[in-house]
mmCIF file of C-alpha atoms in Angstrom:
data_model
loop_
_atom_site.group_PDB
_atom_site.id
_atom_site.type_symbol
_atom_site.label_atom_id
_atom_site.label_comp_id
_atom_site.label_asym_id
_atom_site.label_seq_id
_atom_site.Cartn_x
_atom_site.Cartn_y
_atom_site.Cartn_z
ATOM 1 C CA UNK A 1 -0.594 -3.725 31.406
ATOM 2 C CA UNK A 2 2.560 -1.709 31.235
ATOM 3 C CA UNK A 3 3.689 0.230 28.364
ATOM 4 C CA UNK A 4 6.794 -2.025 27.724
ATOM 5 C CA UNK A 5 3.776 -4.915 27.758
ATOM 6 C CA UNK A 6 1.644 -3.524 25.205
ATOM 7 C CA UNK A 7 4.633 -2.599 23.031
ATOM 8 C CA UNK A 8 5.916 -6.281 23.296
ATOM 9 C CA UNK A 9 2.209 -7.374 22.436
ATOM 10 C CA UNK A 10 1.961 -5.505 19.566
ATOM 11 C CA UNK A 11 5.678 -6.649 18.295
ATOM 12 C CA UNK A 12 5.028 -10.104 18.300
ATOM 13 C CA UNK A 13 2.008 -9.851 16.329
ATOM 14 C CA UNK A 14 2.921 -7.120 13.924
ATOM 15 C CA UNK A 15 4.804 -8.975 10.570
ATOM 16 C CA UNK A 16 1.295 -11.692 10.813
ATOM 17 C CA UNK A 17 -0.494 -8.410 9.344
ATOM 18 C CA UNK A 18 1.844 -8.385 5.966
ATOM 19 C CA UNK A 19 2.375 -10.732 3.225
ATOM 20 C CA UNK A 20 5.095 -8.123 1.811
ATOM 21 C CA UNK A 21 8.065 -6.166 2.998
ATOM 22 C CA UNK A 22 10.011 -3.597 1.936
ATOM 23 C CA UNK A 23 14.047 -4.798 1.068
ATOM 24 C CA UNK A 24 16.649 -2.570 0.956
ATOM 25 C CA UNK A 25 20.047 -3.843 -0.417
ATOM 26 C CA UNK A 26 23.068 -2.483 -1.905
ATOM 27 C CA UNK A 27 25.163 -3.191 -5.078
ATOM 28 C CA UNK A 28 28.718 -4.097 -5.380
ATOM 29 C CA UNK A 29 29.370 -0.181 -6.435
ATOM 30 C CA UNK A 30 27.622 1.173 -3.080
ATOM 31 C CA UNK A 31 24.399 2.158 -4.969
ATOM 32 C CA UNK A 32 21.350 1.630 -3.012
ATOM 33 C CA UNK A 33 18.056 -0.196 -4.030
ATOM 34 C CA UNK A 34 14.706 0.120 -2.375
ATOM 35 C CA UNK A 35 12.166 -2.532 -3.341
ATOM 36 C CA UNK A 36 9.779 -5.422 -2.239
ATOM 37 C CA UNK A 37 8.969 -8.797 -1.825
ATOM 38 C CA UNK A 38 6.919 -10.955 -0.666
ATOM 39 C CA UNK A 39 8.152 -13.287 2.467
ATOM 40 C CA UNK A 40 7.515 -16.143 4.646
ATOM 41 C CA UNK A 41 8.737 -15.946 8.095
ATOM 42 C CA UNK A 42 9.732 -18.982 10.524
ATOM 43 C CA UNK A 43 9.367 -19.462 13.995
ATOM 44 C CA UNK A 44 12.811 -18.089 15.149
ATOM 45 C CA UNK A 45 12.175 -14.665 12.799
ATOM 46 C CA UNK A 46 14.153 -15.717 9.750
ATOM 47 C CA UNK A 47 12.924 -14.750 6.345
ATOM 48 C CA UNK A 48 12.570 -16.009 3.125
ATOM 49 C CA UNK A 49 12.172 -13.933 0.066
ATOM 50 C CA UNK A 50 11.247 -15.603 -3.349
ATOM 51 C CA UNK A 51 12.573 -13.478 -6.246
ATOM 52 C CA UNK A 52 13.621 -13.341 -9.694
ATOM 53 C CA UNK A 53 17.296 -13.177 -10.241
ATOM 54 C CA UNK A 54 16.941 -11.199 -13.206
ATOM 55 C CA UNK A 55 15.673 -8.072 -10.320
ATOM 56 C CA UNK A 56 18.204 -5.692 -9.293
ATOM 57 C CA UNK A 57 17.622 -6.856 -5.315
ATOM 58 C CA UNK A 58 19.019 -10.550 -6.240
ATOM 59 C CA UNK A 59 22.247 -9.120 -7.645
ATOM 60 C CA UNK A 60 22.661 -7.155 -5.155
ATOM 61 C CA UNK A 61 22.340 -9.783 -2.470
ATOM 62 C CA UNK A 62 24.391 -12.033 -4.311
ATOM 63 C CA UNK A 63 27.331 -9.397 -4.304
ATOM 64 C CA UNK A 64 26.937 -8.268 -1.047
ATOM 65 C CA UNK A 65 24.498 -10.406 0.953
ATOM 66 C CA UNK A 66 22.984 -8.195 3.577
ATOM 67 C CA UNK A 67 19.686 -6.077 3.698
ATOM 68 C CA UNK A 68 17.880 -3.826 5.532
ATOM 69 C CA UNK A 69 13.747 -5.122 5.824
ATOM 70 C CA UNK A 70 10.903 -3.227 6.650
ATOM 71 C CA UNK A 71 7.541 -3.857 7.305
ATOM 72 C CA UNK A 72 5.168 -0.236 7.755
ATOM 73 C CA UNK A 73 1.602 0.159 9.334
ATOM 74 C CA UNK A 74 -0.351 0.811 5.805
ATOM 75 C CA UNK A 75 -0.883 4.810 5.806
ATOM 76 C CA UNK A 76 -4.648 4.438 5.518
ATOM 77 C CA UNK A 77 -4.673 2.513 9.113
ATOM 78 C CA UNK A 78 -2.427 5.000 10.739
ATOM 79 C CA UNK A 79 -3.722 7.949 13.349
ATOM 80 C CA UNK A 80 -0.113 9.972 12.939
ATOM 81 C CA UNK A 81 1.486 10.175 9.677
ATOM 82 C CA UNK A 82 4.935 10.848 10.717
ATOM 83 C CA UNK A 83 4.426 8.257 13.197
ATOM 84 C CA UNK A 84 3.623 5.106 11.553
ATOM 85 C CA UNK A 85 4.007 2.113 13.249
ATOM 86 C CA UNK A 86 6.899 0.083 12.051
ATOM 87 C CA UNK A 87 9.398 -2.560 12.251
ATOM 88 C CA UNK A 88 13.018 -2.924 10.927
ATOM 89 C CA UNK A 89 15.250 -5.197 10.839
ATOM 90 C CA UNK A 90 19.318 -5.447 9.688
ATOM 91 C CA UNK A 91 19.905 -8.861 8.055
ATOM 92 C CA UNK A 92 22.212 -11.445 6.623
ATOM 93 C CA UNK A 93 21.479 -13.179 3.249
ATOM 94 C CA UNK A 94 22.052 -16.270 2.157
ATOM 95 C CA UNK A 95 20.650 -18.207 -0.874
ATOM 96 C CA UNK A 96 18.558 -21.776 0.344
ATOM 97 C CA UNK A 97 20.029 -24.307 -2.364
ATOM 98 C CA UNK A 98 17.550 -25.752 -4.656
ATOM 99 C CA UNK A 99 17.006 -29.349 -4.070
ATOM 100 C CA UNK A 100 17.825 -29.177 -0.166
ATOM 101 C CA UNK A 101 15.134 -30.296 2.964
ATOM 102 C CA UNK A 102 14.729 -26.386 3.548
ATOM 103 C CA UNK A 103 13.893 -25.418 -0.030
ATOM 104 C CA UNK A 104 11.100 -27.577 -0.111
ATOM 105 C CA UNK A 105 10.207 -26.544 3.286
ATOM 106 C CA UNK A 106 9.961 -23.238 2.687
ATOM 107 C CA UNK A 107 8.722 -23.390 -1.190
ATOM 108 C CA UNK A 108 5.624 -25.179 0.645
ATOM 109 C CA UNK A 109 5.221 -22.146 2.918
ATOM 110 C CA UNK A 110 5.229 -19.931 0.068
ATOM 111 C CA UNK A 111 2.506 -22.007 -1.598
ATOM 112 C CA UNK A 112 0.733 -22.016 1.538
ATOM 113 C CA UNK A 113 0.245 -18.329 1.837
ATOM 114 C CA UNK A 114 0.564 -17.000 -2.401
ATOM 115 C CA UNK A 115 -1.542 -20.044 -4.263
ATOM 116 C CA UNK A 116 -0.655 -21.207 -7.380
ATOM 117 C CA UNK A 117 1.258 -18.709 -8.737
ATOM 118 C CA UNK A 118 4.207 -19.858 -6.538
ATOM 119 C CA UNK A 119 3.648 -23.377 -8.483
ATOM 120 C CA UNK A 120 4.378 -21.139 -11.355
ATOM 121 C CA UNK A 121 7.694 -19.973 -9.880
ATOM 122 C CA UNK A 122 9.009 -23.637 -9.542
ATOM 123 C CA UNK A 123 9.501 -24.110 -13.210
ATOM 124 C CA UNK A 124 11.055 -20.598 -13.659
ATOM 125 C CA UNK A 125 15.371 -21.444 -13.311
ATOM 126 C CA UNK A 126 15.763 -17.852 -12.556
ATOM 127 C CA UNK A 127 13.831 -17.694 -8.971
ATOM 128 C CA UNK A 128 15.604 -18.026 -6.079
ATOM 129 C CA UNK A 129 14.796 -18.436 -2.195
ATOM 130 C CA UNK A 130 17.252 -16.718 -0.195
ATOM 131 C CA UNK A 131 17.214 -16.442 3.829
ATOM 132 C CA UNK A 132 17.356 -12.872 5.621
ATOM 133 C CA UNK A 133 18.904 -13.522 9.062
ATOM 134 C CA UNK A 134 17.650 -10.687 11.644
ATOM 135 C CA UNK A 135 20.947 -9.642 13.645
ATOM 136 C CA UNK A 136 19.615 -6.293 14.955
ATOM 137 C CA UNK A 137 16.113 -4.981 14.902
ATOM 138 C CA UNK A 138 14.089 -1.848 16.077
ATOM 139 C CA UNK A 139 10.248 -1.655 16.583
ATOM 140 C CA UNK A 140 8.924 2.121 16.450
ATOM 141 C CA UNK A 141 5.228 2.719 17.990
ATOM 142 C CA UNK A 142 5.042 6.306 17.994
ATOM 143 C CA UNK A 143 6.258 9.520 19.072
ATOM 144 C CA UNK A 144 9.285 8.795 22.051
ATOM 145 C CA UNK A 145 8.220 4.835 21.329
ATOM 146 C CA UNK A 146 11.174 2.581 20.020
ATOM 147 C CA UNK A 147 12.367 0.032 20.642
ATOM 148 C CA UNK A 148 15.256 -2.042 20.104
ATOM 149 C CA UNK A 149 14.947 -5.764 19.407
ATOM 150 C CA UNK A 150 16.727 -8.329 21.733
ATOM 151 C CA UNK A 151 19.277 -9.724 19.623
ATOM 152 C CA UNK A 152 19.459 -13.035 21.501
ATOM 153 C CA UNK A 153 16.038 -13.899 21.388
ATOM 154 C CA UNK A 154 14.620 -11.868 18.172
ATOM 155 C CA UNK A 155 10.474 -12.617 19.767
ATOM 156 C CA UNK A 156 10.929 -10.203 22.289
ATOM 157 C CA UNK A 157 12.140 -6.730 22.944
ATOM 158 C CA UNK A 158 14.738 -4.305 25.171
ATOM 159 C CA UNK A 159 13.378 -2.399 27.634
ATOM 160 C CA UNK A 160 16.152 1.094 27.293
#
């Protein structure tokens, strides 16, 4: 197996190892806000988030909906510290409107993979599902290992 084989291998299984990533957005004033969430992730790489809007990451996507996402090999399951494996993707935002086909789609994922604390969320007005559209990705496996995401098909990779 080639190197650009077992980098593609380990790609398309990486995000099943997390049920949280790591959301970057920005606010309306150009300051920056690192946080998490936990996600659900479809078949064609689009993510859902399901967060309060009272946290500082919902205003922000509501002002200016796009995000940076990142999902990082845990440190304790690393062999190189300053080369963690990790994934990163720029993305779009949109809210999924209560009430619709793909809210209830999705809220079932959620409930799939958290439990009953998601039932819990239901009944809270303030949480909202939004989307997080991958438009440009980059998949880092070491030292002199990156690489980019194919934009046009965001399950594989570019070989550079």
């Amino acid at each position: 197996m080639s190197q650009f084989e077992q980098a593609l291998s380990a790609y398309q299984g990486f995000t099943d190892i997390f049920q949280s990533l790591i959301l970057s957005t920005v606010s309306k004033d150009g300051v920056p806000n690192a946080s998490y969430a936990p996600f659900v992730m479809d078949e064609s790489k689009s993510i859902y988030i399901y967060v309060s809007g009272l946290s500082t990451h919902t205003q922000n996507l509501y002002s200016i909906p796009r995000a940076s996402v990142l999902f990082i090999e845990d440190e304790s399951q690393t062999q190189e510290i300053f080369a963690r494996r990790r994934l990163t993707f720029d993305c779009t935002a949109k809210l999924v409107e209560r009430d619709t086909e793909l809210w209830a789609q999705i809220f079932e994922r959620f409930q799939v993979q958290f439990g009953e604390i998601i039932q819990i969320f239901r009944d809270l007005p303030d949480f909202r599902i939004f989307q997080l559209t991958p438009s440009k990705g980059r998949f880092v496996i070491g030292f002199g290992a990156a690489y980019a995401v194919d934009p046009n098909n965001l399950g594989s990779l570019i070989t550079s």
